[in-house]
mmCIF file of C-alpha atoms in Angstrom:
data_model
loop_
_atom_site.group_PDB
_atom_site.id
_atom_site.type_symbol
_atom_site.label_atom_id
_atom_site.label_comp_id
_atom_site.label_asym_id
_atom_site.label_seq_id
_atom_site.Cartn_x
_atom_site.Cartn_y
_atom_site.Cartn_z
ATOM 1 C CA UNK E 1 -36.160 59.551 144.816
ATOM 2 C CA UNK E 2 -33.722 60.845 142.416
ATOM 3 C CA UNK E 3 -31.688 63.713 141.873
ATOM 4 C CA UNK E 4 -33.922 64.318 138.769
ATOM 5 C CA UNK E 5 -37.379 63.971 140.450
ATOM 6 C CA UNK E 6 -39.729 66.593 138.695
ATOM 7 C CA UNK E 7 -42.331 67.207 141.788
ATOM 8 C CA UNK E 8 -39.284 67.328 144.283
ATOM 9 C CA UNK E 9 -37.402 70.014 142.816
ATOM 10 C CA UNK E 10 -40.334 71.869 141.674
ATOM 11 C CA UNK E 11 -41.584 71.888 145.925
ATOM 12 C CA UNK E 12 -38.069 73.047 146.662
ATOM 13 C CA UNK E 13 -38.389 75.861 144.507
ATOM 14 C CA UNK E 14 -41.674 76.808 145.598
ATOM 15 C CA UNK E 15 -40.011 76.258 149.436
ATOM 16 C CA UNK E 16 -36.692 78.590 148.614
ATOM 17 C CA UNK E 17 -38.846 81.323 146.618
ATOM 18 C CA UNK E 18 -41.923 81.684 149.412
ATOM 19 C CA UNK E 19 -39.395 81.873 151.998
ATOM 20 C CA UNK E 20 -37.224 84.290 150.377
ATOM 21 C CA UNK E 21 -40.350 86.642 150.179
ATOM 22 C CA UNK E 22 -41.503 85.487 153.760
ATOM 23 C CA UNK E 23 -38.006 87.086 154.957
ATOM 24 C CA UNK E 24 -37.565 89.984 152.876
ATOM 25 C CA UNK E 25 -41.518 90.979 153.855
ATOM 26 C CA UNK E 26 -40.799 90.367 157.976
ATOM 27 C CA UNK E 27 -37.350 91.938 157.727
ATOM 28 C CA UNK E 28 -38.355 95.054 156.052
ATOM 29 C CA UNK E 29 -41.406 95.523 158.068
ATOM 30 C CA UNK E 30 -39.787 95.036 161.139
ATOM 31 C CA UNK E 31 -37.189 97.855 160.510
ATOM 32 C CA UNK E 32 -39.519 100.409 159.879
ATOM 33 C CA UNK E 33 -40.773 102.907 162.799
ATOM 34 C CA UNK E 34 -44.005 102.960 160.726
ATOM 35 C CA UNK E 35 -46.653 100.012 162.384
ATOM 36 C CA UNK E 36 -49.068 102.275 164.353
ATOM 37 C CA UNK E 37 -49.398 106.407 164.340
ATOM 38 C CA UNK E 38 -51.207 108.723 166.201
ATOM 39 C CA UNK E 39 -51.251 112.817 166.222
ATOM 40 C CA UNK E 40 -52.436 114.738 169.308
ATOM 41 C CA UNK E 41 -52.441 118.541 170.423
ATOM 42 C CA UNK E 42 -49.592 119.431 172.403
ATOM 43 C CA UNK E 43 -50.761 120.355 176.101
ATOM 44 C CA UNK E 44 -48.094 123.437 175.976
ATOM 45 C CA UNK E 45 -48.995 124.815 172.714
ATOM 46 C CA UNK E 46 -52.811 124.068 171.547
ATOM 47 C CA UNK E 47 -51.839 125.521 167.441
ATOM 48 C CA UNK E 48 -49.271 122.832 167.290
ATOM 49 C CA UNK E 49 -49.309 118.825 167.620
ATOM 50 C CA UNK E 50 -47.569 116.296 167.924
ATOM 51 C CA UNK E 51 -46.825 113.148 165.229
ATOM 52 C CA UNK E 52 -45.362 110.087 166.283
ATOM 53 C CA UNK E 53 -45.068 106.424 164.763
ATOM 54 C CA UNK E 54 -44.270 103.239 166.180
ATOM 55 C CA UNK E 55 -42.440 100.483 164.989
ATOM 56 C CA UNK E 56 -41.013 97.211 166.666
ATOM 57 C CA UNK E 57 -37.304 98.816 167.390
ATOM 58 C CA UNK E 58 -37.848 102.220 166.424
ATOM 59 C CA UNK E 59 -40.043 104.965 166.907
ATOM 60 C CA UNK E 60 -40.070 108.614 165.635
ATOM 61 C CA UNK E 61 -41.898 111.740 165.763
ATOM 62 C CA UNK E 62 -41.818 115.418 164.648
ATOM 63 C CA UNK E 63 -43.762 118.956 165.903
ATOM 64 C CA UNK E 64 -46.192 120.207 163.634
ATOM 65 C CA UNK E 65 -47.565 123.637 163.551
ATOM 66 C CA UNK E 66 -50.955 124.776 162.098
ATOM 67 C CA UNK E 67 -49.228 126.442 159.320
ATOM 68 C CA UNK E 68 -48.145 123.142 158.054
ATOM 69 C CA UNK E 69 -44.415 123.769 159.341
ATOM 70 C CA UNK E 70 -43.462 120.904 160.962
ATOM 71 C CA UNK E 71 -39.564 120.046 162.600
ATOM 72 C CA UNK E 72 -37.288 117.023 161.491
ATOM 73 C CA UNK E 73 -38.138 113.653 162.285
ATOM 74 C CA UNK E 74 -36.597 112.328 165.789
ATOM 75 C CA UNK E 75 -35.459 108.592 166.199
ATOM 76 C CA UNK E 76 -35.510 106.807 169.147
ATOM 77 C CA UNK E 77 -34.773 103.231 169.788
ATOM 78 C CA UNK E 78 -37.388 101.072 171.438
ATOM 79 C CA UNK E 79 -37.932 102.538 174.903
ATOM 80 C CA UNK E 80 -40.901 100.719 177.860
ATOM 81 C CA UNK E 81 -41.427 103.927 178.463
ATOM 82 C CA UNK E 82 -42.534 105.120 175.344
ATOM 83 C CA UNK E 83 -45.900 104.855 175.894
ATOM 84 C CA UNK E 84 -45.839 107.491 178.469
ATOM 85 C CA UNK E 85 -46.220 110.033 175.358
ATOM 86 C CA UNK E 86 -49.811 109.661 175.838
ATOM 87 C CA UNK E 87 -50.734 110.889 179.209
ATOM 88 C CA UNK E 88 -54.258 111.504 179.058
ATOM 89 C CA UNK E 89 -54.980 107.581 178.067
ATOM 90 C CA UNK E 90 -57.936 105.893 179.755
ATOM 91 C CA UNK E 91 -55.758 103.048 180.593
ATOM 92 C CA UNK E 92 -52.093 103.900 180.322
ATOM 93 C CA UNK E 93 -51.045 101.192 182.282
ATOM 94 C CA UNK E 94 -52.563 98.497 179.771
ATOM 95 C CA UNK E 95 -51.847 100.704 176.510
ATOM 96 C CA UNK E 96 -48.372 100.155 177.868
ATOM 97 C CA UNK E 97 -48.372 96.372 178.084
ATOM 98 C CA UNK E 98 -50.203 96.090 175.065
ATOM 99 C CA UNK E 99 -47.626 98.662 173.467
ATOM 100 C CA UNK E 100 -44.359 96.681 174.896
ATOM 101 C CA UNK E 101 -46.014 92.974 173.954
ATOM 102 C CA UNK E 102 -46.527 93.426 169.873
ATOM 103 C CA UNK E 103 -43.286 95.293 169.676
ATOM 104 C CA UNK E 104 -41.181 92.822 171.979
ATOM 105 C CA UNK E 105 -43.343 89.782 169.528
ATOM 106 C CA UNK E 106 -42.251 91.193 166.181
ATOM 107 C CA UNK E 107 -38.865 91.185 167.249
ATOM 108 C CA UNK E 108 -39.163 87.524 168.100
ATOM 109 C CA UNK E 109 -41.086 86.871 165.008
ATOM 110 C CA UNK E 110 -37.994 88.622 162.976
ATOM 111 C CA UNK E 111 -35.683 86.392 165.006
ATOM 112 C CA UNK E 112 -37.784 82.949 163.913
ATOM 113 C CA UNK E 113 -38.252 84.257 160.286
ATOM 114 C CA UNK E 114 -34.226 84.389 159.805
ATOM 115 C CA UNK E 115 -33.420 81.537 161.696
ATOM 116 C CA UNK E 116 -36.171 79.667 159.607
ATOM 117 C CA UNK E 117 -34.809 81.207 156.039
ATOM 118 C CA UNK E 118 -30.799 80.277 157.059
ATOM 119 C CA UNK E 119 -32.149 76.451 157.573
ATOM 120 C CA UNK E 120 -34.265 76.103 154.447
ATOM 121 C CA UNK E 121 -30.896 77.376 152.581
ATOM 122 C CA UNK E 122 -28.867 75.004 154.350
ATOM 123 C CA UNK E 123 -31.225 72.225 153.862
ATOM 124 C CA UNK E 124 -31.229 73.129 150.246
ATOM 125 C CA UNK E 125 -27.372 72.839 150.101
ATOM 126 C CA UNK E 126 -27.485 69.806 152.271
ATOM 127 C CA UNK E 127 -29.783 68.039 149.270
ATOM 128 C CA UNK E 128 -27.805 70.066 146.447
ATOM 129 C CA UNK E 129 -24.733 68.345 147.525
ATOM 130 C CA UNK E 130 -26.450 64.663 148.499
ATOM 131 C CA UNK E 131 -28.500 64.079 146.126
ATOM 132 C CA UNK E 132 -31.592 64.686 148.565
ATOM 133 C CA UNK E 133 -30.252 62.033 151.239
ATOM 134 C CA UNK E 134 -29.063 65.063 153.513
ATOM 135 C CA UNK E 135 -31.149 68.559 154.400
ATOM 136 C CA UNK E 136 -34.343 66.905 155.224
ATOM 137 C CA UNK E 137 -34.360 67.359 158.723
ATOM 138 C CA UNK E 138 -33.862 70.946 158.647
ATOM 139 C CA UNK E 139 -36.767 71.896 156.391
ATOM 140 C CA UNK E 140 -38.981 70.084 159.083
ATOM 141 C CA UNK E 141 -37.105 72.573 162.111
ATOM 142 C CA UNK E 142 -38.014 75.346 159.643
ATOM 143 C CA UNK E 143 -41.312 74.591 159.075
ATOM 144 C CA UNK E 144 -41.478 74.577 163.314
ATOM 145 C CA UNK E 145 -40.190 77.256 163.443
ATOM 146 C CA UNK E 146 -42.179 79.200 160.439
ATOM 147 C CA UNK E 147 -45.692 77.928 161.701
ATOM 148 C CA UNK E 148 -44.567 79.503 165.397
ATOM 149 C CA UNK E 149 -44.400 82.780 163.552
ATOM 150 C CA UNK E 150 -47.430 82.474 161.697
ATOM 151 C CA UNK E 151 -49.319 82.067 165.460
ATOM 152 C CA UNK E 152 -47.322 84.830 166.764
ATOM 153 C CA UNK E 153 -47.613 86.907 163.923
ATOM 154 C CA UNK E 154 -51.339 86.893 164.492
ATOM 155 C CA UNK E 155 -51.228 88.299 168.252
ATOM 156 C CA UNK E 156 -48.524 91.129 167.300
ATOM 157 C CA UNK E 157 -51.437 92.633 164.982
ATOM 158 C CA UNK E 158 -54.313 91.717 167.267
ATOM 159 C CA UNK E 159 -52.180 93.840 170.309
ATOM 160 C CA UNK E 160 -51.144 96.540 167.627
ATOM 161 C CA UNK E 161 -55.202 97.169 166.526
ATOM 162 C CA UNK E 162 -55.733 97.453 170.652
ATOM 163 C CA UNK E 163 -52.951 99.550 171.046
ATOM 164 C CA UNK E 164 -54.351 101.794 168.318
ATOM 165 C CA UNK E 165 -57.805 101.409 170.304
ATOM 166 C CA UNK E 166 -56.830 102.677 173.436
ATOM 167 C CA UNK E 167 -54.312 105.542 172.067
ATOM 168 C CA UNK E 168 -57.394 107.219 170.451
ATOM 169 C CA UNK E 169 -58.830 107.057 173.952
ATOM 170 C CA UNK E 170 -56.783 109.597 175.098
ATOM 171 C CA UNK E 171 -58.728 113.352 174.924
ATOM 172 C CA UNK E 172 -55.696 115.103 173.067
ATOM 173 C CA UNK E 173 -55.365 112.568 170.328
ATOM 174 C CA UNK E 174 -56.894 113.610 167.006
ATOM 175 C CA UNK E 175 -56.326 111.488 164.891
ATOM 176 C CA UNK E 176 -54.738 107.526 164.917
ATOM 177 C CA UNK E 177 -53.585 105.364 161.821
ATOM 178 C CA UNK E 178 -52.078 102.025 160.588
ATOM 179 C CA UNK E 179 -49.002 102.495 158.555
ATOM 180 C CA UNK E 180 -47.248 100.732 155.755
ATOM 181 C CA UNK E 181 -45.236 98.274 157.568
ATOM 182 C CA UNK E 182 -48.368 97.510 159.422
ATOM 183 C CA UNK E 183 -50.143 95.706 156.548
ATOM 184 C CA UNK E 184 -46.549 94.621 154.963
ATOM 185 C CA UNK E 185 -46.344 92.460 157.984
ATOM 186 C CA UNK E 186 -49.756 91.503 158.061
ATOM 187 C CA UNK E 187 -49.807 89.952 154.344
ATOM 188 C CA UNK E 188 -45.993 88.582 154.634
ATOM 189 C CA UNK E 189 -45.515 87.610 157.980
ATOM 190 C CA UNK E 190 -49.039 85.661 158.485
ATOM 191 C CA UNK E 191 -50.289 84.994 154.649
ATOM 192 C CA UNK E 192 -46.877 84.833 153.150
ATOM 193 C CA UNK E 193 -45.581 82.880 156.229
ATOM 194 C CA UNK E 194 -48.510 80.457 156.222
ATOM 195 C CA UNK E 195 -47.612 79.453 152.557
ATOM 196 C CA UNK E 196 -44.053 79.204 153.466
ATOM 197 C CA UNK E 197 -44.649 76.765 156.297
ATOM 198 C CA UNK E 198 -47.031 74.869 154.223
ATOM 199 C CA UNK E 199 -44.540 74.319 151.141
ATOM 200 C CA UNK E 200 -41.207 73.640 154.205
ATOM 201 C CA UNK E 201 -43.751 71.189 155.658
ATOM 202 C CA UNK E 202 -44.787 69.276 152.395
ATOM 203 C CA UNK E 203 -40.833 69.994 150.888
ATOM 204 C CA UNK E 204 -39.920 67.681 154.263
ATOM 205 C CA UNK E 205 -39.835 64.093 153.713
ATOM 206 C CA UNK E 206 -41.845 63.020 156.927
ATOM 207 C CA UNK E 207 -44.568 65.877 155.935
ATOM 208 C CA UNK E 208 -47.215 65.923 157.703
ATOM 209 C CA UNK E 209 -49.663 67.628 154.911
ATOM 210 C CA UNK E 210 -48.316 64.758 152.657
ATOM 211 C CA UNK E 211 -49.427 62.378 154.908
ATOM 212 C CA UNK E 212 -53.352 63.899 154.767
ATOM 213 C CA UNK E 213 -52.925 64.142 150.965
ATOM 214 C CA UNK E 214 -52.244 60.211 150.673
ATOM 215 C CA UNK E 215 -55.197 59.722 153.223
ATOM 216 C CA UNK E 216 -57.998 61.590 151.431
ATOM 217 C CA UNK E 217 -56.636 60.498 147.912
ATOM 218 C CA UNK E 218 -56.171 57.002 149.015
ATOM 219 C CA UNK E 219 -52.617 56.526 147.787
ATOM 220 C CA UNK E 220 -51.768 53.298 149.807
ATOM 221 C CA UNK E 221 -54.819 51.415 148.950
ATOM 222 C CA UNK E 222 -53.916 52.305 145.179
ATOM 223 C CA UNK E 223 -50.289 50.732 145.872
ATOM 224 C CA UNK E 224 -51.809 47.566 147.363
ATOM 225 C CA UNK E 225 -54.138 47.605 144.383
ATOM 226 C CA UNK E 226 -51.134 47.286 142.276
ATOM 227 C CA UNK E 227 -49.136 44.496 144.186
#
């Protein structure tokens, strides 16, 4: 193929732009204490309660009284012991796990998403420069590496709903929520993500969604047709 080949530079546009979305949605999401929220009565004062919010690195949380008065929002950094905010849990132990496992798989699925984004812009500059002889093998390690965050993207929100499950178990919570950076990183980092790996996987030379396209359209008994 040529340097001027419509269809290839149109999928390596639709390859840089999905992942430059996939990235910004994971990134963002990820650094925001805001996944999972709950608000319970605090067992030394029953007129105030207690607000906190989790995220993959960060959590925070803030004293409210019933007057509407609350204090200034405390961050902490991601802590295993966390969890231990909810005392009266049915299963504290498990909440724990649960707690520790979507936060500790975000992170990893932040890790993949960059990794993935820096090769599909080096592949792109690989093919800029070459003429599309160089790049192609790291589109197909990014699309590896974006369809490993897809699957993992799907058990951090399974484990985050359970999380929320069990901490409105717990006989001094009132009240339990999914934030803004929940759903952000539901939509980007499985939806989003899904597209992303599909264009990086049909983008790479050896594609493997190519390959069923030619199948079910019949391309190479076409091209023996015409010889």
């Amino acid at each position: 193929m040529g340097c001027c080949d419509l269809k290839r530079g149109t999928g390596k546009c639709l390859v840089f732009f999905f992942t430059i979305a996939f990235n910004i949605g994971v990134i963002v999401s990820c650094s925001a204490p805001s996944w999972i929220s709950f608000t319970a009565t605090t067992s030394d004062d029953a007129s105030s309660s207690l607000e906190v919010y989790y995220g993959p690195f960060y959590s925070q949380s803030r004293t409210c009284a019933d007057d509407g008065q609350c204090s200034e929002w405390i961050l902490n950094s991601i802590d295993l012991s966390d969890c231990e905010s909810i005392e009266d849990s049915d299963d504290l132990a498990t909440l724990c796990t649960r707690l520790n496992t979507w936060r500790s798989l975000a992170i990893v699925c932040l890790i993949l998403v960059v990794l993935g984004g820096g090769l599909v812009f080096m592949g792109s500059c690989c093919q800029a420069a070459t003429c599309g002889c160089c790049g192609n093998s790291l589109d197909c390690i990014a699309n590896v590496l974006f369809w490993t965050e897809v699957v993992l993207s799907v058990v951090v929100w399974s484990f985050a709903i359970s999380s929320v499950n069990l901490i409105a178990t717990g006989e001094s919570v009132v009240q339990t929520g999914y934030e803004w950076a929940f759903w952000v990183f539901l939509v980007f980092g499985s939806i989003v993500g899904g597209i992303a790996a599909a264009m990086a996987d049909w983008a790479a030379e050896d594609s493997f969604l190519r390959g069923i396209w030619r199948l079910l359209t019949c391309h190479s008994c076409r091209k023996r047709d015409e010889d």
